[in-house]
Amino acid sequence: MTTRDIDRGAYPHFLLKEISEAPLSFRKTLRGKIVEHDGLLRAALGARTIPQSVVDGLRSGRIRSVRVIGQGTAAVAGQSAAVLLDELVESRLDVRAITATELSGFHLAVDMSDMLVIAVSQSGTTTDTNRTVDLVRGRGATVIGIVNRRNSDLTDKADGVLYTSDGRDVEMSVASTKAFYAQVAAGALLACAISDLAGAGSDRRRHEILTELRRMPDAMDTVLERRQDIAEAAQRFAPQRRYWAVVGNGPNKVAAEEVRVKLSELCYKSIACDVTEDKKHIDLSSEPLIFVCAAGLVGSTADDVAKEVAIYRAHKAAPIVVASEGETRFNGALHLVTVPVVDPALAFILSAMVGHLFGYEAALAIDALARPLREAREVIEDAIASGVTGDQMLRSVSRQIVPMAQRFFDTLRTGSYDGNLEASTAVRLSGLLRDSLSPQPLEAYQEDSGKVGSPSGLIDDLTAALTRAIEELTRPVDAIKHQAKTVTVGISRSDEAVLDRSLVREVLATGAGRDRLAYRTLKVLGALDGAVAAVTGFTRYQVEGDPSADATITVVDRGGVSLSLPSRVEQNSSLRGTKRRVAAEREVLVARGRSDGRHVILVPEVKGSQTTGITLLHVRFHEHLPVATIRTVLQGYDRRYDRLVDWVTETEGSFRDDLLIDVPVVDLLVAPISEVADRWRSQA
């Protein structure tokens, strides 16, 4: 990986950069692999891609079946190769696309020497695919890999390799796009070469396919120029519809499968993918947004799909149709996106590109709905950071969030939140915003919630409601919460900086659930992170019962130095001392062992309003820290900085920040404020 791989340039997201680079990746994949012979184009792949044993097997008829395998997007790209190869060989070979796991799980035979397996993988390290390759090769099958990464595991396992692009086309976005197009191009080249070697199909037809492959990057560039039209459709229709579907038929079913993957990844939707004509028999009652892949359709098939679109519209669905330029049959579409006319066998590529752009713009449109809520939460965070508390904080927050709340209510009335914000979240957030803006906010809050009205209670509940809504609406585009390539927990981006802190990661690594760590707990841990030099061990406890009554505590897990330390809990399971305080107050506590002087941080694990566990970290603090760093630590933990300033200025009149550097960090965090303040008085 080089700096050019991680340079976004002028693009706001890596995903858009990579979609825009797709035509170039497509060209690179074709480069040097199409030659002219007797006035016709032919695929020239060479022995490194198609070994002599495969050439002989295809020519002799020993190879009778082809399976194209992969997982995820690679499997979808493999489907396109299988569809095209099946057309070109005219039943001479048994061609099927199947996921790698299905092949290895249900379709292995003792003797597979008559099978050619085409394994598609972007990285060449996909475990499911590589394991299947091992299994089929062990049974005599020959394997050709389509892979982007040189010297990867798949390149070592396969008999032949066809590299996509230049063999190192790095993608930074989790959602893979340009790799898909390069894999499609590589699959088409293989389809032409294999059918030619098998003596099947028409040289003229292969020439037409290869000619269109050469033209395809220009057609893709034309689609990219229509991004604004696609964005308008996404912004208008995507946020309001809760249920989505993608349909296509023939080669466009491949595009539908690929678009389904990207819409699911980018927009956090569980999306159906159906054959166009089958949709009316399934779930039109949900009145979904339906993305119709119809590029390249002609004749009666186009007529039939146009009728299907009209049926969708009649059932109050929202059909967005991708069709070739000049197409006038899709009057039932709520929005029609046209693409250049290309060979019908390859037009699905343009349907997929429109779908990729639609997914990108839809994710942005959904994410934009969280903007006023993020701004409102920032107001609360700024108020907390400023040190104001109680009624003063509530008045400040209530005054500043008025425009954000109004934007939320205005958008809510338009129905734009209907597709992505849970009803319970919208109701709770609306109620808390109205309580906050009420002339008597605490009275309104107490009446609505049944809780004791207090500024901190209202602010905490409002923050939690805002956070939940933000989580439901946030679509980060380049990072996807459920994907293996990245580590996320499905929260808003404003939380990511906290989750990246070493101390937070240490707590999570002990087994503490993210859902049991309150937002304020994460903030405190993030603040304390700068003070901690090392975490040397941990003990996790389970708390049962009411901390104010006869609660008990038991050890769940231990690690590091904790393994060699005796624990009072093992002899007496009653919840007492500092652990009882942490469980009762549900606040992070820094403490120093009374007998051994060890430094620990106790972290409450909370479900609802009940403490269910405590994670105790054994830590080593830095001896001293720069003024700016320790001030940030003290501001974030138990308001130690503000309280210290108050104690000192009570008698000294001013507070010298520069003296913070002389006080041991652990004393600043643990010692009574009055004792720490004496250090300032002694300097007077």
XYZ file of C-alpha atoms in Angstrom, residues 14-651:
638
model
C -13.071 6.710 -0.689
C -16.170 4.972 -2.037
C -16.904 7.756 -4.516
C -13.231 7.872 -5.487
C -13.223 4.143 -6.146
C -16.472 4.164 -8.139
C -14.974 6.977 -10.210
C -11.810 4.917 -10.761
C -13.791 1.879 -11.935
C -13.467 2.683 -15.677
C -9.685 2.822 -15.287
C -9.629 -0.496 -13.408
C -11.748 -2.002 -16.172
C -9.302 -0.745 -18.834
C -6.285 -2.045 -16.912
C -7.848 -5.486 -16.640
C -8.302 -5.650 -20.420
C -4.920 -4.161 -21.261
C -2.802 -6.472 -23.423
C -5.358 -9.272 -23.309
C -7.379 -8.584 -26.478
C -5.741 -9.126 -29.858
C -6.957 -9.023 -33.444
C -6.685 -12.132 -35.626
C -8.063 -12.358 -39.159
C -10.142 -9.244 -38.585
C -11.733 -10.541 -35.379
C -10.880 -9.823 -31.767
C -9.803 -12.707 -29.548
C -8.951 -13.037 -25.853
C -5.230 -13.728 -25.387
C -4.576 -14.781 -21.804
C -1.424 -16.893 -21.932
C -0.249 -19.990 -20.093
C 0.039 -18.265 -16.696
C -3.703 -17.780 -16.752
C -4.823 -20.853 -18.683
C -2.272 -23.653 -18.199
C -1.641 -26.162 -20.972
C -3.469 -28.838 -18.986
C -6.640 -26.724 -19.150
C -6.139 -26.030 -22.851
C -5.783 -29.751 -23.515
C -8.732 -30.615 -21.295
C -11.049 -28.159 -23.039
C -9.983 -29.218 -26.514
C -10.246 -32.927 -25.784
C -13.528 -32.686 -23.928
C -12.024 -33.986 -20.680
C -13.218 -30.827 -18.929
C -16.979 -31.032 -19.059
C -18.094 -28.650 -16.334
C -17.168 -25.198 -15.064
C -18.002 -23.816 -11.638
C -17.458 -20.155 -10.819
C -17.094 -19.584 -7.089
C -16.580 -16.746 -4.642
C -18.212 -15.070 -1.681
C -20.086 -11.781 -1.463
C -19.375 -9.334 -4.268
C -16.824 -11.704 -5.799
C -19.518 -14.376 -6.051
C -21.822 -11.921 -7.820
C -19.082 -10.980 -10.281
C -18.590 -14.699 -10.815
C -22.256 -15.035 -11.763
C -21.673 -12.636 -14.654
C -18.830 -14.798 -15.962
C -21.000 -17.907 -15.718
C -23.933 -16.266 -17.530
C -21.720 -15.108 -20.386
C -19.788 -18.377 -20.638
C -23.026 -20.342 -20.669
C -24.235 -18.219 -23.594
C -20.984 -18.614 -25.521
C -20.506 -22.390 -25.108
C -24.069 -23.176 -26.217
C -24.490 -26.129 -23.808
C -21.102 -27.621 -24.726
C -20.083 -27.274 -21.077
C -22.094 -27.498 -17.877
C -21.583 -24.001 -16.464
C -22.840 -22.788 -13.108
C -22.049 -20.082 -10.582
C -22.175 -21.138 -6.949
C -20.832 -19.723 -3.714
C -17.655 -21.367 -2.516
C -19.287 -22.569 0.682
C -22.154 -24.225 -1.188
C -19.759 -26.041 -3.490
C -17.608 -27.329 -0.645
C -20.580 -28.098 1.577
C -22.936 -29.902 -0.788
C -21.438 -30.533 -4.220
C -18.089 -32.247 -3.750
C -17.479 -35.542 -5.541
C -14.781 -38.163 -5.148
C -13.508 -37.492 -8.668
C -13.726 -33.896 -9.924
C -11.051 -34.151 -12.601
C -13.569 -33.153 -15.286
C -14.231 -29.805 -13.593
C -12.649 -26.389 -14.062
C -13.210 -24.086 -11.090
C -12.884 -20.334 -11.516
C -12.301 -18.834 -8.067
C -12.927 -15.102 -7.721
C -11.448 -13.153 -4.807
C -10.487 -9.521 -4.433
C -7.802 -10.109 -1.816
C -6.877 -13.699 -2.563
C -7.162 -14.434 1.154
C -10.890 -15.215 1.463
C -10.886 -18.243 3.745
C -14.138 -19.771 2.475
C -12.979 -19.560 -1.130
C -9.453 -20.771 -0.474
C -10.614 -23.719 1.585
C -12.946 -24.762 -1.223
C -10.063 -24.469 -3.681
C -8.026 -26.840 -1.518
C -10.885 -29.347 -1.410
C -11.650 -29.381 -5.137
C -7.993 -29.539 -6.151
C -7.579 -32.479 -3.807
C -10.303 -34.218 -5.833
C -8.673 -33.515 -9.188
C -10.303 -30.247 -10.285
C -8.282 -27.536 -11.990
C -8.499 -23.992 -10.613
C -8.073 -20.611 -12.264
C -8.091 -17.658 -9.893
C -9.365 -14.172 -10.629
C -7.617 -12.081 -8.010
C -6.423 -8.544 -7.422
C -3.494 -9.169 -5.113
C -0.222 -10.630 -6.292
C 1.520 -13.198 -4.080
C -1.679 -13.858 -2.151
C -2.781 -17.260 -0.883
C -5.079 -17.905 -3.836
C -2.330 -17.238 -6.369
C -0.278 -19.980 -4.701
C -3.158 -22.471 -4.660
C -4.524 -21.920 -8.190
C -3.210 -23.596 -11.348
C -3.597 -20.344 -13.268
C -4.237 -16.715 -12.314
C -5.850 -13.767 -14.069
C -5.073 -10.543 -12.240
C -7.636 -7.773 -12.153
C -6.400 -4.287 -12.974
C -2.627 -4.364 -12.391
C -2.714 -6.870 -9.554
C -2.643 -4.271 -6.771
C -5.724 -2.087 -7.178
C -6.230 -1.170 -3.519
C -9.679 -0.320 -2.174
C -9.959 1.670 1.062
C -13.740 1.638 1.341
C -15.214 -1.487 2.898
C -17.893 -1.602 0.198
C -16.064 -3.012 -2.821
C -16.938 -1.384 -6.152
C -14.120 -0.993 -8.648
C -12.973 -4.530 -7.843
C -16.405 -5.756 -8.948
C -16.068 -4.170 -12.391
C -12.532 -5.473 -12.819
C -13.697 -8.969 -11.841
C -16.526 -8.739 -14.382
C -14.038 -7.726 -17.071
C -11.726 -10.594 -16.135
C -14.619 -13.052 -16.105
C -15.711 -11.921 -19.569
C -12.180 -12.399 -20.906
C -12.071 -15.908 -19.450
C -15.506 -16.715 -20.874
C -14.334 -15.742 -24.355
C -11.060 -17.642 -24.022
C -12.588 -20.817 -22.548
C -15.397 -21.009 -25.104
C -12.844 -20.506 -27.883
C -10.611 -23.288 -26.562
C -13.609 -25.588 -26.170
C -14.450 -25.034 -29.833
C -17.902 -23.818 -28.892
C -19.874 -20.780 -29.897
C -19.278 -18.163 -32.530
C -16.065 -16.262 -33.202
C -18.238 -13.372 -34.380
C -20.116 -13.302 -31.078
C -16.871 -13.318 -29.115
C -15.651 -10.446 -31.291
C -18.798 -8.478 -30.431
C -18.335 -9.093 -26.721
C -14.675 -8.079 -26.780
C -15.476 -4.982 -28.819
C -18.075 -3.961 -26.253
C -15.648 -4.629 -23.415
C -13.254 -2.139 -24.979
C -16.057 0.439 -25.229
C -17.376 -0.165 -21.746
C -15.094 2.244 -19.818
C -16.363 5.145 -21.935
C -19.954 4.130 -21.225
C -19.115 3.930 -17.518
C -17.668 7.440 -17.661
C -20.946 8.626 -19.157
C -22.862 7.096 -16.252
C -20.573 8.881 -13.804
C -21.463 12.165 -15.479
C -25.109 11.515 -14.560
C -24.420 11.320 -10.854
C -26.486 14.429 -10.104
C -29.609 12.895 -11.620
C -29.042 9.733 -9.593
C -28.455 11.802 -6.453
C -31.762 13.608 -6.904
C -33.601 10.290 -7.087
C -31.826 8.983 -3.991
C -32.462 12.128 -1.968
C -36.108 12.235 -2.968
C -37.114 8.617 -2.442
C -34.575 6.745 -0.293
C -35.117 8.322 3.152
C -38.903 7.899 3.216
C -39.210 4.210 2.295
C -38.547 1.644 5.006
C -38.650 -1.397 2.690
C -36.435 -1.721 -0.378
C -36.018 -4.301 -3.118
C -33.884 -4.758 -6.227
C -35.065 -6.632 -9.299
C -33.638 -7.648 -12.655
C -33.884 -10.427 -15.217
C -31.402 -12.115 -17.525
C -27.937 -10.577 -17.117
C -29.554 -7.738 -15.167
C -30.245 -10.208 -12.359
C -26.483 -10.090 -11.757
C -26.680 -6.303 -11.459
C -29.635 -6.656 -9.103
C -27.664 -9.006 -6.845
C -24.702 -6.626 -6.777
C -26.824 -3.536 -6.143
C -28.590 -5.404 -3.344
C -25.213 -6.033 -1.700
C -24.124 -2.397 -1.879
C -27.466 -0.927 -0.817
C -27.498 -3.331 2.128
C -23.947 -2.448 3.138
C -24.172 1.307 2.684
C -27.711 1.940 3.910
C -28.029 -0.777 6.587
C -31.089 -2.348 4.982
C -32.141 -5.954 4.662
C -33.059 -5.919 0.984
C -34.890 -8.437 -1.175
C -33.561 -9.328 -4.616
C -35.984 -10.938 -7.050
C -36.511 -11.674 -10.713
C -38.461 -8.712 -12.082
C -41.543 -10.659 -13.118
C -41.685 -12.530 -9.812
C -41.928 -9.479 -7.593
C -45.671 -9.080 -7.963
C -46.125 -12.557 -6.500
C -44.135 -11.825 -3.352
C -44.231 -8.655 -1.270
C -45.752 -5.662 -3.031
C -47.937 -5.195 0.042
C -44.967 -3.594 1.783
C -45.033 -0.768 -0.806
C -41.256 -0.840 -1.171
C -38.773 1.277 -3.034
C -37.886 -0.986 -5.972
C -34.651 -0.470 -7.890
C -35.250 -1.968 -11.351
C -32.182 -3.031 -13.360
C -33.403 -2.933 -16.972
C -30.466 -1.625 -19.013
C -30.116 -3.345 -22.376
C -33.611 -4.827 -22.479
C -35.207 -4.896 -25.919
C -38.327 -6.164 -27.642
C -41.043 -8.046 -25.820
C -38.888 -8.513 -22.716
C -38.675 -4.747 -22.319
C -42.446 -4.530 -22.872
C -43.049 -7.088 -20.146
C -40.753 -5.358 -17.666
C -42.471 -2.041 -18.377
C -45.775 -3.705 -17.465
C -44.237 -5.002 -14.242
C -43.100 -1.501 -13.356
C -46.632 -0.222 -13.916
C -47.909 -2.929 -11.561
C -45.390 -1.865 -8.914
C -46.535 1.731 -9.207
C -50.200 0.738 -9.004
C -49.461 -1.012 -5.705
C -47.948 2.193 -4.278
C -44.375 0.989 -4.591
C -41.675 3.424 -5.711
C -39.957 2.004 -8.816
C -36.616 3.575 -9.801
C -35.718 2.237 -13.249
C -32.360 2.016 -15.027
C -32.852 1.676 -18.797
C -30.955 2.319 -22.007
C -31.006 5.700 -23.716
C -33.995 6.250 -25.972
C -36.194 3.894 -23.969
C -39.728 5.304 -23.630
C -41.683 2.353 -22.271
C -41.157 2.868 -18.541
C -43.853 5.437 -17.884
C -44.663 3.786 -14.567
C -41.275 4.669 -13.107
C -41.149 7.298 -10.400
C -37.680 8.083 -11.704
C -35.913 6.884 -14.856
C -32.124 6.868 -15.144
C -30.837 6.255 -18.660
C -27.470 4.761 -19.588
C -25.614 4.396 -22.910
C -26.711 1.657 -25.297
C -24.329 -1.310 -25.127
C -24.562 -5.010 -25.903
C -27.453 -6.504 -23.870
C -25.128 -9.167 -22.469
C -22.993 -6.473 -20.813
C -25.529 -3.729 -20.107
C -25.907 -5.013 -16.553
C -22.538 -3.369 -15.808
C -24.139 0.049 -16.267
C -27.165 -0.940 -14.193
C -24.751 -1.881 -11.421
C -22.876 1.411 -11.677
C -26.098 3.394 -11.359
C -26.931 1.226 -8.352
C -23.557 1.913 -6.757
C -24.013 5.657 -7.161
C -27.600 5.408 -5.920
C -26.406 3.529 -2.833
C -23.745 6.154 -2.138
C -26.171 9.050 -2.502
C -28.890 7.250 -0.521
C -26.466 6.673 2.354
C -25.565 10.364 2.321
C -29.241 11.341 2.279
C -30.024 9.107 5.259
C -26.949 10.257 7.149
C -27.877 13.907 6.561
C -31.049 13.336 8.572
C -28.861 12.959 11.667
C -27.161 16.330 11.175
C -29.466 18.457 13.375
C -29.340 15.755 16.047
C -25.546 15.672 16.029
C -25.511 19.453 16.328
C -27.896 19.271 19.276
C -25.726 16.688 21.004
C -22.658 18.820 20.406
C -24.428 21.675 22.184
C -24.886 19.412 25.213
C -21.288 18.202 25.103
C -19.999 21.775 24.844
C -22.156 22.787 27.792
C -20.740 19.922 29.855
C -17.189 20.789 28.833
C -17.719 24.440 29.786
C -18.317 23.395 33.373
C -21.813 24.838 33.767
C -24.212 22.631 35.677
C -27.781 22.367 36.871
C -30.329 24.964 35.849
C -27.710 27.069 34.110
C -26.750 24.186 31.829
C -30.373 23.343 31.093
C -31.182 26.952 30.193
C -28.135 27.164 27.947
C -28.919 23.894 26.175
C -32.618 24.689 25.779
C -31.833 28.046 24.218
C -29.231 26.757 21.776
C -31.006 23.648 20.481
C -34.106 25.513 19.286
C -33.064 25.656 15.588
C -31.938 22.013 15.583
C -35.179 20.877 17.170
C -37.197 22.882 14.670
C -35.355 21.312 11.745
C -35.986 17.874 13.224
C -39.702 18.514 13.682
C -40.049 20.019 10.194
C -38.341 17.018 8.594
C -40.328 14.609 10.743
C -43.557 16.099 9.409
C -42.471 15.498 5.804
C -42.084 11.759 6.458
C -38.380 11.743 5.629
C -37.554 9.934 8.864
C -40.112 7.185 8.203
C -37.688 4.871 6.436
C -34.899 4.738 8.981
C -35.874 6.063 12.409
C -37.723 3.672 14.689
C -41.120 4.938 15.820
C -40.221 4.523 19.487
C -37.043 6.531 18.976
C -38.867 9.324 17.175
C -41.564 9.490 19.864
C -39.070 9.520 22.730
C -36.824 12.103 21.122
C -39.754 14.334 20.179
C -41.060 14.231 23.734
C -37.708 15.053 25.303
C -37.063 17.891 22.854
C -40.471 19.364 23.634
C -39.811 18.973 27.354
C -36.472 20.761 26.958
C -38.039 23.634 25.025
C -40.989 23.956 27.394
C -41.285 27.117 29.544
C -41.149 24.751 32.536
C -38.877 21.958 31.250
C -38.403 20.055 34.503
C -42.104 19.976 35.267
C -42.878 18.817 31.725
C -40.148 16.165 31.911
C -41.372 14.848 35.254
C -44.961 14.689 34.046
C -44.056 12.895 30.812
C -41.422 10.507 32.173
C -42.631 9.827 35.678
C -39.099 10.490 36.918
C -37.987 13.123 39.381
C -37.405 16.270 37.376
C -33.772 17.346 37.537
C -31.543 19.132 35.026
C -29.094 16.233 34.892
C -31.881 13.686 34.447
C -33.424 15.573 31.557
C -30.051 16.259 29.931
C -28.959 12.623 30.315
C -32.195 11.296 28.832
C -32.074 13.807 25.990
C -28.455 12.881 25.255
C -29.342 9.192 25.240
C -32.311 9.764 22.933
C -30.205 11.866 20.571
C -27.480 9.206 20.573
C -29.938 6.436 19.793
C -31.462 8.421 16.932
C -28.026 9.307 15.586
C -27.005 5.648 15.672
C -30.120 4.676 13.720
C -29.457 7.336 11.072
C -25.675 7.362 10.755
C -24.323 5.938 7.502
C -20.526 6.414 7.502
C -20.136 5.194 3.859
C -16.500 4.084 3.969
C -16.753 2.133 7.239
C -19.554 -0.385 7.718
C -20.473 -1.640 11.161
C -21.049 -5.310 10.324
C -18.137 -5.966 7.981
C -15.079 -8.003 8.899
C -12.714 -5.470 7.324
C -13.444 -2.919 10.017
C -14.054 -2.723 13.767
C -17.166 -0.707 14.636
C -20.019 -0.968 17.092
C -22.739 0.762 15.156
C -22.585 4.114 16.951
C -22.437 7.651 15.649
C -19.144 9.012 14.348
C -18.794 11.341 17.218
C -18.309 8.305 19.484
C -15.602 6.740 17.333
C -12.859 8.950 18.750
C -13.745 7.715 22.242
C -13.845 4.073 21.179
C -10.390 4.418 19.665
C -8.862 5.344 23.025
C -6.579 2.652 24.419
C -8.278 2.581 27.814
C -11.695 2.029 26.243
C -10.297 -0.774 24.107
C -8.743 -2.359 27.199
C -12.117 -2.394 28.957
C -13.840 -3.917 25.931
C -11.052 -6.483 25.611
C -11.836 -7.805 29.088
C -15.241 -8.908 27.820
C -17.299 -5.964 29.013
C -20.170 -5.488 26.576
C -20.387 -2.222 24.674
C -24.096 -2.161 25.441
C -23.288 -2.182 29.175
C -20.980 0.849 29.015
C -22.887 4.117 29.253
C -21.961 7.006 26.993
C -20.722 9.038 29.956
C -18.630 6.055 31.084
C -16.906 5.973 27.703
C -16.321 9.730 27.889
C -14.700 9.422 31.316
C -12.515 6.532 30.178
C -11.531 8.552 27.138
C -10.495 11.416 29.392
C -8.521 9.147 31.740
C -6.712 7.526 28.820
C -4.067 10.242 28.745
C -3.120 9.544 32.362
C -2.639 5.779 32.017
C 0.805 4.502 31.080
C -0.181 0.824 31.065
C -2.933 -1.609 31.995
C -1.345 -4.484 33.882
C -4.345 -6.673 34.684
C -8.071 -6.872 35.210
C -10.839 -8.487 37.215
C -14.434 -8.641 36.032
C -17.178 -8.966 38.609
C -20.839 -9.842 38.335
C -23.157 -7.853 40.588
C -26.506 -9.285 41.625
C -29.151 -7.419 43.560
C -29.713 -3.842 44.645
C -26.433 -2.110 45.636
C -28.326 -0.160 48.280
C -29.515 -3.385 49.921
C -27.944 -6.840 50.128
C -26.261 -7.108 46.731
C -23.620 -9.749 46.099
C -20.540 -9.772 43.903
C -18.652 -12.652 42.277
C -15.530 -12.889 40.136
C -16.259 -13.648 36.470
C -12.812 -13.405 34.893
C -9.264 -12.307 35.671
C -6.135 -11.500 33.735
C -2.608 -10.128 34.082
C -1.344 -9.277 37.564
C -4.797 -9.941 38.977
C -4.256 -13.680 38.602
C -1.712 -13.696 41.426
C -3.585 -11.388 43.782
C -5.927 -12.593 46.535
C -9.498 -11.315 46.358
C -11.735 -10.577 49.338
C -14.702 -11.487 47.149
C -13.628 -15.126 47.159
C -14.187 -15.276 50.945
C -17.038 -12.771 51.290
C -19.404 -12.147 48.388
C -21.232 -9.176 49.897
C -20.926 -5.965 47.883
C -18.986 -3.485 50.015
C -16.594 -0.557 49.945
C -15.581 1.165 46.742
C -17.214 -1.506 44.604
C -20.537 -0.820 46.298
C -20.050 2.889 45.644
C -19.349 2.280 41.968
C -22.361 -0.020 41.646
C -24.661 2.425 43.412
C -23.500 5.592 41.637
C -22.815 3.922 38.277
C -19.777 6.142 37.798
C -16.149 5.383 36.928
C -13.864 5.544 39.970
C -10.077 5.824 40.240
C -8.799 4.378 43.510
C -5.632 3.393 45.351
C -5.500 0.152 47.300
C -5.556 0.771 51.043
C -3.236 -2.124 51.866
C -1.113 -2.638 48.757
C -1.173 0.849 47.208
C -2.090 -0.533 43.786
C -3.839 1.841 41.418
C -7.111 0.703 39.897
C -9.938 2.028 37.763
C -13.395 0.629 38.469
C -15.835 0.696 35.562
C -19.560 0.017 36.056
C -21.413 -2.211 33.612
C -25.035 -1.115 33.516
C -28.218 -2.460 31.968
C -31.033 0.051 32.152
C -30.697 1.568 35.614
C -29.208 -1.541 37.235
C -25.499 -2.207 37.676
C -24.877 -5.771 36.505
C -21.112 -5.876 36.742
C -17.878 -4.042 37.439
C -14.642 -4.187 35.473
C -11.593 -3.413 37.602
C -8.431 -2.467 35.724
C -5.025 -2.559 37.390
C -3.147 0.392 35.915
C 0.129 2.238 36.075
C -0.228 5.999 35.776
C 2.286 8.391 34.294
C 4.298 10.138 37.005
C 3.724 13.613 35.589
C 2.034 15.032 32.511
C 2.146 18.276 30.532
C -0.254 20.911 31.790
C -2.625 20.688 28.818
C -2.856 16.904 29.070
C -3.478 16.670 32.805
C -5.988 19.498 32.648
C -7.980 17.550 30.047
C -7.808 14.438 32.222
C -9.031 16.269 35.309
C -11.798 18.039 33.411
C -13.120 14.717 32.175
C -12.937 12.806 35.456
C -15.258 13.693 38.324
C -14.901 17.428 37.561
C -11.600 17.283 39.452
C -10.169 20.311 37.702
C -13.149 22.559 38.411
C -13.345 21.418 41.998
C -9.627 21.958 42.508
C -9.815 25.456 41.060
C -12.746 26.248 43.351
C -10.870 25.023 46.440
C -7.742 27.006 45.618
C -9.425 30.239 44.566
C -11.559 30.190 47.709
C -8.493 31.434 49.602
